[in-house]
Coordinates of C-alpha atoms and ligand atoms in Angstrom, one line a residue:
M127 CA 8.0 -28.4 -41.2
A128 CA 6.5 -25.0 -40.3
S129 CA 3.9 -23.4 -41.5
S130 CA 2.6 -20.0 -40.7
L131 CA 1.1 -17.8 -41.0
Y132 CA 3.5 -14.8 -40.8
R133 CA 5.8 -16.3 -44.0
G134 CA 3.9 -14.8 -47.1
R135 CA 7.3 -12.5 -47.4
L136 CA 9.7 -15.6 -47.1
G137 CA 10.1 -18.3 -49.7
I138 CA 11.5 -21.9 -48.0
S139 CA 9.9 -22.4 -44.1
M140 CA 11.3 -22.5 -41.8
E141 CA 13.5 -26.7 -40.7
T142 CA 11.6 -28.0 -37.5
D143 CA 14.5 -27.3 -35.1
T144 CA 15.1 -23.9 -35.9
L145 CA 11.8 -22.9 -35.3
S146 CA 12.6 -25.2 -32.5
Y147 CA 15.2 -23.2 -31.6
L148 CA 13.4 -19.7 -31.7
S149 CA 10.5 -20.5 -30.2
S150 CA 9.0 -19.2 -27.2
L151 CA 6.5 -21.0 -26.2
E152 CA 8.3 -23.1 -23.3
E153 CA 8.6 -19.6 -21.5
D154 CA 4.9 -18.5 -22.6
V155 CA 2.8 -20.6 -21.2
W156 CA 3.9 -17.9 -18.0
I157 CA 1.5 -15.0 -20.3
V158 CA -0.5 -17.5 -22.1
K159 CA -3.6 -15.5 -19.5
E160 CA -2.0 -12.3 -20.3
D161 CA -2.5 -12.2 -24.7
L162 CA -6.1 -14.3 -23.7
L163 CA -7.0 -11.1 -22.2
G164 CA -4.6 -8.7 -24.6
S165 CA -6.2 -10.2 -27.3
I166 CA -10.2 -10.4 -26.3
S167 CA -10.1 -6.4 -25.1
H168 CA -8.3 -5.2 -28.2
V169 CA -11.0 -7.4 -30.0
L170 CA -14.4 -5.4 -28.3
M171 CA -12.1 -2.5 -28.6
L172 CA -12.5 -3.2 -32.6
A173 CA -15.4 -3.7 -32.7
E174 CA -16.3 -0.8 -30.6
K175 CA -14.8 1.9 -32.7
N176 CA -16.6 -0.3 -36.0
I177 CA -13.6 -2.2 -37.6
I178 CA -14.7 -4.8 -37.5
N179 CA -18.1 -5.7 -37.9
K180 CA -19.5 -7.3 -35.3
E181 CA -21.0 -11.2 -36.0
D182 CA -16.6 -11.0 -36.8
A183 CA -15.5 -9.9 -33.6
K184 CA -18.2 -12.4 -32.2
K185 CA -16.4 -15.8 -33.6
I186 CA -13.3 -14.1 -32.7
L187 CA -14.2 -13.7 -29.2
S188 CA -15.8 -17.7 -28.7
A189 CA -12.6 -19.3 -30.2
L190 CA -10.7 -17.2 -27.4
L191 CA -13.3 -17.4 -24.8
E192 CA -12.3 -21.3 -25.4
L193 CA -9.3 -21.4 -24.6
W194 CA -9.4 -19.3 -21.9
K195 CA -11.9 -21.7 -20.3
N196 CA -10.0 -24.6 -21.8
F197 CA -5.8 -24.1 -22.7
P198 CA -4.7 -27.4 -24.1
P199 CA -0.8 -28.8 -23.2
I200 CA 1.0 -27.0 -25.9
L201 CA 4.8 -28.0 -25.5
Q202 CA 5.0 -30.1 -27.8
T203 CA 4.3 -27.4 -30.6
K204 CA 7.6 -26.0 -30.1
E205 CA 8.8 -26.9 -33.6
K206 CA 5.3 -25.6 -35.3
Y207 CA 5.1 -22.0 -33.8
E208 CA 7.6 -19.6 -33.1
D209 CA 5.2 -18.6 -29.8
I210 CA 2.0 -18.4 -28.3
H211 CA 0.6 -14.7 -29.9
E212 CA 1.2 -17.0 -33.8
Y213 CA -0.1 -20.4 -31.6
I214 CA -3.3 -18.6 -30.6
E215 CA -4.0 -16.7 -34.6
N216 CA -4.0 -20.3 -35.5
F217 CA -6.4 -21.1 -33.1
V218 CA -8.4 -18.4 -33.9
V219 CA -8.4 -18.7 -37.8
S220 CA -9.1 -22.9 -37.7
H221 CA -11.9 -21.9 -35.3
A222 CA -13.7 -19.0 -36.2
G223 CA -12.7 -18.9 -40.0
I224 CA -11.8 -16.5 -42.5
V225 CA -12.6 -13.9 -39.7
G226 CA -9.9 -14.7 -37.7
K227 CA -7.1 -12.7 -39.4
R228 CA -9.1 -10.1 -38.5
M229 CA -7.9 -9.9 -35.0
H230 CA -4.8 -8.4 -35.9
I231 CA -5.6 -5.5 -37.2
G232 CA -3.7 -2.7 -35.4
R233 CA -1.5 -4.4 -33.7
S234 CA 1.8 -6.3 -34.0
R235 CA 3.5 -8.8 -31.5
N236 CA 5.7 -6.3 -30.4
D237 CA 2.9 -3.8 -28.8
Q238 CA 1.4 -7.7 -27.8
V239 CA 4.1 -9.0 -26.3
A240 CA 4.9 -5.4 -24.6
L241 CA 1.1 -5.6 -22.8
D242 CA 0.9 -9.7 -21.8
L243 CA 4.6 -8.7 -19.6
R244 CA 3.3 -5.9 -17.9
L245 CA -0.1 -7.7 -17.1
K246 CA 2.0 -10.4 -15.2
V247 CA 4.0 -9.0 -14.0
R248 CA 2.2 -7.1 -12.4
K249 CA -0.3 -9.5 -11.4
E250 CA 3.1 -11.4 -9.5
L251 CA 4.0 -8.5 -7.8
V252 CA 1.3 -8.2 -5.8
E253 CA 1.7 -12.1 -5.4
V254 CA 4.8 -11.5 -3.9
M255 CA 3.7 -8.7 -2.2
R256 CA 0.9 -11.0 -0.2
L257 CA 3.9 -13.5 0.2
S258 CA 6.1 -11.5 1.9
L259 CA 3.5 -10.4 4.2
E260 CA 3.0 -13.7 5.2
F261 CA 6.8 -13.9 5.2
M262 CA 6.7 -10.6 7.2
G263 CA 4.4 -11.9 9.7
S264 CA 6.3 -14.6 10.7
L265 CA 9.0 -12.6 12.3
L266 CA 6.5 -10.0 13.7
K267 CA 5.2 -13.6 15.2
L268 CA 9.5 -14.3 16.6
A269 CA 9.2 -11.1 17.9
E270 CA 6.7 -11.3 20.1
K271 CA 7.3 -15.2 21.5
Y272 CA 11.3 -14.3 22.4
E273 CA 10.5 -10.2 23.1
H274 CA 12.3 -10.8 26.3
Q275 CA 15.2 -13.3 24.6
I276 CA 18.1 -11.7 25.2
F277 CA 20.9 -12.7 22.8
P278 CA 24.0 -11.2 21.7
F279 CA 24.2 -8.7 18.9
Y280 CA 28.0 -9.8 16.8
T281 CA 30.0 -7.0 14.4
H282 CA 32.7 -8.8 12.5
L283 CA 30.8 -11.7 14.0
Q284 CA 32.3 -10.8 17.5
Q285 CA 29.6 -10.4 20.3
A286 CA 29.5 -7.2 20.6
Q287 CA 26.4 -5.5 22.5
L288 CA 23.6 -7.3 24.7
G289 CA 20.3 -6.9 22.8
L290 CA 16.6 -8.9 22.4
L291 CA 15.5 -11.7 19.6
S292 CA 12.8 -9.4 19.1
H293 CA 15.5 -6.8 18.4
Y294 CA 16.4 -8.7 15.4
F295 CA 13.1 -10.0 14.3
L296 CA 11.6 -6.2 13.9
S297 CA 15.4 -5.3 11.9
Y298 CA 14.4 -7.7 9.5
F299 CA 10.8 -7.0 9.1
D300 CA 12.1 -3.2 8.7
A301 CA 14.0 -4.6 5.9
F302 CA 11.6 -6.0 4.6
V303 CA 8.8 -3.3 4.9
R304 CA 11.7 -1.8 2.2
D305 CA 11.7 -4.0 0.2
F306 CA 7.4 -4.4 0.5
E307 CA 8.1 -0.2 -0.2
R308 CA 9.9 -1.3 -3.2
L309 CA 7.4 -4.1 -5.3
K310 CA 4.7 -1.0 -4.6
F311 CA 7.2 1.1 -7.2
S312 CA 7.7 -1.7 -9.3
F313 CA 4.5 -2.2 -9.9
R314 CA 3.7 1.8 -10.5
I315 CA 6.1 2.5 -13.6
T316 CA 5.0 -1.1 -14.4
N317 CA 1.1 -0.1 -14.7
F318 CA 1.1 1.6 -17.9
S319 CA -0.2 0.2 -21.0
P320 CA 1.8 0.0 -24.0
L321 CA -1.1 -1.6 -26.8
G322 CA -1.6 0.6 -29.9
A323 CA 1.5 1.1 -30.6
S324 CA 1.8 -1.3 -33.0
A325 CA 4.7 -2.4 -34.5
I326 CA 6.7 1.0 -33.0
A327 CA 5.7 3.6 -34.9
G328 CA 2.0 3.4 -34.5
T329 CA -1.0 2.7 -36.8
R330 CA -3.7 4.7 -39.1
I331 CA -6.1 2.1 -37.9
P332 CA -8.4 4.1 -35.8
L333 CA -7.8 2.1 -32.6
D334 CA -8.8 3.4 -28.8
R335 CA -5.8 3.3 -27.0
L336 CA -7.6 4.2 -24.4
Y337 CA -10.8 2.6 -24.1
I338 CA -8.3 -0.9 -24.1
S339 CA -5.8 0.7 -20.8
K340 CA -9.5 1.4 -18.9
L341 CA -10.5 -2.1 -19.2
L342 CA -7.4 -3.8 -18.4
G343 CA -7.0 -1.5 -15.4
F344 CA -4.0 0.0 -16.1
D345 CA -3.4 4.0 -14.9
G346 CA -2.5 5.1 -18.9
L347 CA -0.5 4.4 -21.8
I348 CA 2.9 4.3 -22.3
E349 CA 2.5 7.1 -24.8
N350 CA 4.9 6.9 -27.3
S351 CA 4.8 3.8 -29.6
L352 CA 8.7 3.5 -30.1
D353 CA 8.9 3.5 -26.2
A354 CA 6.0 1.2 -25.5
V355 CA 8.0 -1.8 -28.0
S356 CA 11.4 -1.0 -26.9
S357 CA 11.3 -0.2 -23.0
R358 CA 11.9 -3.2 -20.4
D359 CA 13.7 -0.9 -18.0
Y360 CA 10.6 -1.2 -15.6
M361 CA 11.4 -4.5 -15.3
L362 CA 14.9 -3.8 -14.1
D363 CA 13.3 -2.0 -11.3
V364 CA 11.5 -5.8 -11.2
L365 CA 14.5 -7.6 -10.2
N366 CA 16.2 -5.6 -8.2
S367 CA 12.8 -5.6 -5.5
L368 CA 12.8 -9.0 -5.4
N369 CA 17.0 -8.7 -5.7
S370 CA 16.8 -6.9 -2.2
L371 CA 13.9 -9.2 -0.9
M372 CA 15.8 -12.2 -1.5
L373 CA 18.8 -10.8 -0.2
N374 CA 17.9 -9.8 2.8
I375 CA 16.6 -13.7 3.2
S376 CA 20.1 -15.2 2.5
R377 CA 21.7 -13.4 5.1
M378 CA 18.9 -14.1 7.6
S379 CA 19.2 -17.9 6.2
E380 CA 23.0 -17.6 7.1
D381 CA 22.1 -16.4 10.6
I382 CA 20.1 -18.8 11.3
V383 CA 23.1 -21.1 9.4
I384 CA 25.3 -20.2 11.5
W385 CA 23.2 -20.0 15.0
S386 CA 22.3 -23.5 14.9
T387 CA 25.5 -25.1 14.2
M388 CA 27.0 -26.8 17.6
E389 CA 29.1 -24.5 18.0
F390 CA 26.8 -21.8 18.9
G391 CA 23.6 -24.3 19.5
F392 CA 21.4 -20.3 19.7
L393 CA 18.6 -21.9 18.5
E394 CA 17.0 -25.3 16.6
I395 CA 15.2 -25.9 13.3
G396 CA 12.0 -27.9 13.2
D397 CA 13.0 -31.4 12.4
E398 CA 10.4 -30.9 8.9
Y399 CA 12.8 -28.1 7.3
S400 CA 16.0 -30.2 8.5
S401 CA 18.3 -33.2 6.3
V402 CA 20.1 -35.5 7.0
S403 CA 23.2 -37.0 6.0
S404 CA 23.1 -40.7 4.4
V405 CA 26.8 -41.2 6.8
M406 CA 27.0 -39.4 9.6
P407 CA 24.3 -40.3 11.5
Q408 CA 24.6 -37.8 13.7
K409 CA 23.9 -34.4 11.5
K410 CA 21.3 -32.3 11.4
N411 CA 21.6 -30.4 8.5
P412 CA 19.5 -27.3 8.2
C413 CA 19.3 -27.3 4.4
V414 CA 15.8 -25.0 3.7
F415 CA 17.9 -22.4 4.8
E416 CA 21.3 -23.2 2.6
I417 CA 18.6 -23.5 -0.7
A418 CA 17.4 -20.4 0.8
R419 CA 21.0 -18.7 1.0
A420 CA 21.9 -20.1 -2.9
R421 CA 18.3 -19.3 -4.7
C422 CA 18.9 -15.9 -4.2
S423 CA 22.0 -16.1 -6.5
K424 CA 19.0 -16.8 -9.1
V425 CA 18.1 -13.5 -8.1
I426 CA 20.8 -12.3 -8.8
S427 CA 21.5 -13.7 -12.2
S428 CA 18.9 -12.2 -13.7
Y429 CA 19.4 -9.1 -13.1
L430 CA 22.7 -10.0 -14.5
Y431 CA 21.3 -12.3 -17.2
F432 CA 18.1 -9.3 -17.6
T433 CA 20.5 -6.1 -18.3
S434 CA 23.2 -8.2 -20.2
I435 CA 20.0 -8.6 -23.4
L436 CA 19.2 -5.2 -22.8
K437 CA 22.9 -3.1 -22.6
G438 CA 23.2 -2.0 -26.7
L439 CA 20.1 -2.9 -27.6
P440 CA 19.3 -1.0 -30.3
S441 CA 16.1 0.4 -30.6
G442 CA 12.8 -0.5 -31.5
Y443 CA 12.2 -3.9 -31.0
N444 CA 14.7 -7.1 -31.1
R445 CA 14.0 -10.4 -30.8
D446 CA 17.0 -10.7 -28.7
L447 CA 13.8 -8.8 -25.9
Q448 CA 11.3 -12.4 -25.7
E449 CA 14.8 -13.8 -23.9
T450 CA 14.1 -11.3 -20.8
K451 CA 10.7 -13.3 -20.2
I452 CA 13.3 -16.7 -18.9
P453 CA 14.9 -14.3 -15.9
L454 CA 12.0 -12.9 -14.7
I455 CA 10.0 -16.3 -14.6
N456 CA 13.2 -17.8 -12.6
A457 CA 13.5 -14.5 -10.5
F458 CA 9.8 -14.4 -10.1
L459 CA 9.9 -17.9 -9.1
A460 CA 13.2 -18.0 -6.8
T461 CA 11.7 -15.7 -4.5
K462 CA 7.7 -17.0 -4.2
N463 CA 9.2 -20.2 -3.4
T464 CA 11.2 -19.3 -0.8
L465 CA 8.5 -17.0 1.0
Q466 CA 6.1 -19.5 1.3
I467 CA 8.6 -22.2 2.4
L468 CA 10.3 -19.5 4.3
S469 CA 7.6 -18.5 6.6
K470 CA 7.1 -21.9 8.0
A471 CA 10.9 -22.6 8.2
V472 CA 11.1 -19.9 10.5
S473 CA 8.2 -20.7 12.7
S474 CA 9.7 -24.3 13.5
L475 CA 12.9 -22.5 14.5
K476 CA 13.1 -22.8 19.1
I477 CA 15.6 -21.1 21.6
N478 CA 17.6 -22.5 23.5
E479 CA 18.1 -20.5 26.4
K480 CA 20.5 -21.9 28.2
N481 CA 23.0 -22.5 25.3
I482 CA 22.7 -18.1 25.0
L483 CA 23.4 -17.9 28.9
K484 CA 26.6 -19.5 28.4
H485 CA 28.1 -17.7 25.5
L486 CA 27.8 -14.7 27.4
E487 CA 29.2 -15.7 30.5
S488 CA 32.6 -13.8 29.7
G489 CA 30.7 -11.2 30.8
Y490 CA 32.6 -8.8 27.9
I491 CA 29.5 -8.3 25.9
F492 CA 28.8 -6.1 28.6
A493 CA 32.3 -3.6 27.5
V494 CA 30.3 -0.7 26.3
D495 CA 27.9 -0.5 29.2
L496 CA 30.2 -0.6 31.8
A497 CA 32.4 1.8 29.4
E498 CA 28.8 4.3 29.6
I499 CA 28.7 4.2 33.3
L500 CA 32.1 5.3 34.1
V501 CA 30.5 8.1 31.3
E502 CA 28.6 8.9 33.8
K503 CA 29.2 8.3 36.6
F504 CA 32.7 10.1 36.6
N505 CA 31.9 13.0 34.2
I506 CA 35.7 11.4 32.8
P507 CA 35.4 11.6 28.6
F508 CA 34.4 8.3 27.0
R509 CA 38.1 7.9 25.3
D510 CA 39.8 7.3 28.7
A511 CA 37.0 5.1 29.9
H512 CA 36.8 2.5 26.4
R513 CA 40.5 2.3 26.9
I514 CA 39.7 1.7 31.0
V515 CA 37.4 -1.4 29.9
G516 CA 39.9 -2.2 27.5
R517 CA 42.3 -3.3 30.0
L518 CA 40.0 -4.3 32.4
V519 CA 39.4 -7.0 29.4
H520 CA 42.6 -7.4 28.9
Y521 CA 43.1 -8.5 32.3
C522 CA 40.6 -10.6 32.8
I523 CA 41.3 -12.7 29.9
A524 CA 44.9 -13.6 30.0
N525 CA 43.5 -14.6 34.1
E526 CA 40.5 -16.4 33.1
L527 CA 38.4 -14.1 34.4
K528 CA 34.8 -12.9 33.6
L529 CA 34.1 -8.9 33.1
T530 CA 31.9 -8.8 36.3
E531 CA 34.6 -10.3 38.5
I532 CA 37.0 -8.0 38.4
P533 CA 39.2 -7.8 41.7
E534 CA 38.2 -3.6 42.9
N535 CA 42.0 -3.6 43.8
I536 CA 42.9 -3.7 39.9
F537 CA 40.1 -1.8 38.8
K538 CA 41.7 0.8 40.6
E539 CA 45.1 0.0 39.5
I540 CA 43.6 0.1 36.7
S541 CA 42.0 3.7 36.0
S542 CA 43.9 5.5 38.1
S543 CA 46.9 4.8 35.8
I544 CA 44.8 6.0 33.1
L545 CA 43.0 8.7 34.6
G546 CA 46.0 10.4 37.3
K547 CA 43.3 9.2 39.8
P548 CA 41.3 6.4 41.3
I549 CA 37.8 6.0 41.0
K550 CA 34.5 3.4 42.4
L551 CA 34.3 -0.1 41.1
P552 CA 30.4 0.2 39.0
T553 CA 28.5 -1.6 42.1
E554 CA 26.1 -2.4 39.1
L555 CA 29.4 -4.8 37.2
R556 CA 28.8 -7.5 39.3
A557 CA 24.5 -7.4 38.8
F558 CA 24.8 -7.4 34.7
S559 CA 25.1 -11.5 33.7
T560 CA 22.8 -11.9 36.6
N561 CA 20.5 -9.1 35.4
P562 CA 21.2 -8.3 31.6
V563 CA 18.0 -6.4 31.2
E564 CA 18.6 -4.4 33.8
V565 CA 21.2 -3.3 31.6
L566 CA 19.3 -3.6 28.6
K567 CA 16.9 -0.6 30.4
K568 CA 19.1 1.7 30.6
R569 CA 19.4 2.2 27.0
R570 CA 16.5 4.5 26.0
V571 CA 17.3 5.8 23.0
V572 CA 15.0 5.6 20.2
G573 CA 15.4 2.5 17.9
S574 CA 17.3 0.2 20.8
P575 CA 16.6 -3.2 22.9
S576 CA 15.1 -1.6 24.9
P577 CA 12.0 -3.6 26.7
K578 CA 10.4 -0.3 27.0
E579 CA 11.5 0.5 23.4
I580 CA 10.4 -2.3 21.7
S581 CA 6.9 -3.1 22.7
R582 CA 6.5 0.2 20.8
M583 CA 7.8 -0.8 18.0
L584 CA 6.3 -4.6 18.3
S585 CA 2.4 -2.5 18.8
E586 CA 4.0 -0.2 16.2
R587 CA 5.3 -3.4 13.1
K588 CA 1.7 -4.9 14.0
E589 CA -0.6 -2.1 13.2
R590 CA 2.3 -1.7 10.1
L591 CA 1.3 -5.0 9.3
K592 CA -2.9 -4.4 9.6
K593 CA -1.9 -1.4 6.4
L594 CA 0.1 -4.0 4.1
E595 CA -2.1 -6.6 4.1
E596 CA -5.1 -4.1 3.1
E597 CA -3.1 -2.6 0.8
V598 CA -2.2 -6.2 -1.0
Y599 CA -5.7 -7.0 -0.4
I600 CA -7.6 -4.4 -2.2
L601 CA -5.1 -4.7 -5.3
S602 CA -5.2 -8.1 -5.4
E603 CA -9.4 -8.3 -5.6
S604 CA -8.9 -4.7 -8.3
L605 CA -6.5 -7.5 -10.8
E606 CA -9.0 -9.9 -10.2
K607 CA -12.3 -7.8 -11.0
I608 CA -10.1 -6.7 -13.7
E609 CA -10.1 -10.3 -14.8
E610 CA -13.2 -11.1 -14.5
N611 CA -15.1 -8.0 -15.8
V612 CA -13.1 -8.5 -19.0
I613 CA -14.7 -11.9 -20.0
E614 CA -18.0 -11.1 -18.6
N615 CA -17.8 -8.9 -21.6
A616 CA -17.3 -10.3 -23.6
K617 CA -19.6 -12.7 -22.3
K618 CA -22.3 -9.9 -23.2
F619 CA -20.7 -9.1 -26.4
L620 CA -21.7 -12.7 -27.5
G621 CA -26.0 -12.7 -26.0
S622 CA -26.0 -9.6 -27.5
S623 CA -27.8 -8.7 -31.0
N624 CA -25.3 -8.1 -33.9
R625 CA -27.4 -4.8 -34.6
E626 CA -27.4 -3.3 -31.6
Ligands
LIG796 N1 8.2 -13.9 -28.9 C1 8.2 -12.5 -29.8 C2 8.8 -11.7 -27.9 O1 8.7 -12.7 -26.9 C3 7.1 -11.7 -29.6 C4 7.5 -10.1 -30.6 C5 8.2 -11.0 -31.7 N2 8.0 -9.6 -32.8 C6 8.5 -10.1 -33.7 N3 9.0 -8.8 -34.8 N4 9.3 -11.3 -34.1 O2 9.2 -10.8 -27.7

């Protein structure tokens, strides 16, 4: 049976199974460090403001620092404590003695956990940013490696227009830049300190909220005390940015799964990232990409789980909020793991140029290019050109011909039936299949997969990546410094004289 520091109001203590049901200790392991940083900062502030005396503060800080150095495994204590805050407070009281009970002055677990979560979330966000840049780096390398590799692009999963494989990788790079911006925005709205709000409506103890906010490197306060303990909406943005990132990853994974099939055979996944079948010896399964595709659902459901906890919840702190940690933990873990593995797995992709060319043999993929040549050469409306080419393709399919092999007389016949007079077959058509890059060279419009545009986009994106990497480096260094600084301040405080 459990005994608690907090249960003065109640007569009977809680049964262990009830406590175990309520306890968040398991997921609180996620915020241990943040909880300690928060408590250390709070105690430093209490001492600075002479709310507790230096001697007492030192005793409390040395117990907290002991935990910081060496946090014991706590999972087996789930039946004894409702959460990590209770566990740590008990530890402090048992190590610092009766003065440990002063640690919580002016603070509630409500603002305490709100602080811990914001500290943890901002750190996790920076880690996701770092990993996403790593992944984006892998995509850029592939774009560079296959800069000139021609590739069919699909709409409705039907061959649509010819492009370059580099264009594909660059398209996802750009999508991940937007996800990066979402992560950055999430960081911005996370980085405010709720501490000092107490349970819900502030405290008469003269705390210095700004002292803590500054010490912990926040951009300011969640000022309104009710808002500070109630609000978790920032997590919606966090989960949404992870969601968007994972949705992009899952779509990419699906492409890779499709293109690695025997039927397409455009690429092969490295053996080290492939699985086999226990029955069918011929199989090489794209399991890493399938799991990535599915792992996305964990993030989607985390968003849903989280939103449904918030829906209709009364203002103020409610214990339901404890459960919001679970979707956050799951979503961050799924995203980080996926990014880590996929950065390596995509680098293992080998392109099969021969198969790609084989799929382009019919030449139908050049239909739009041909129609546009007709528009340019003969000054005919695009709708007429579209009709002519549509009829040509129809004829080719019926007669098992490639578009590039269309007989001159058929071209004349079809064009004159639509235009009222025949036109000449453009000479470029015959060379489409043998020299497809020439076709791409003509697509000069910004953002098209012409070799020139690709080369421009590629070098721009490389610069962009470098800048983003610098940003993340600075951000993660500054978070590390903040932690070191809090611990240093606590150690200095311990070494200072009690009379200073
Ligand atoms: N374990 C709780 C959580 O994670 C801490 C806050 C508890 N507050 C309370 N009033 N019971 O949200």
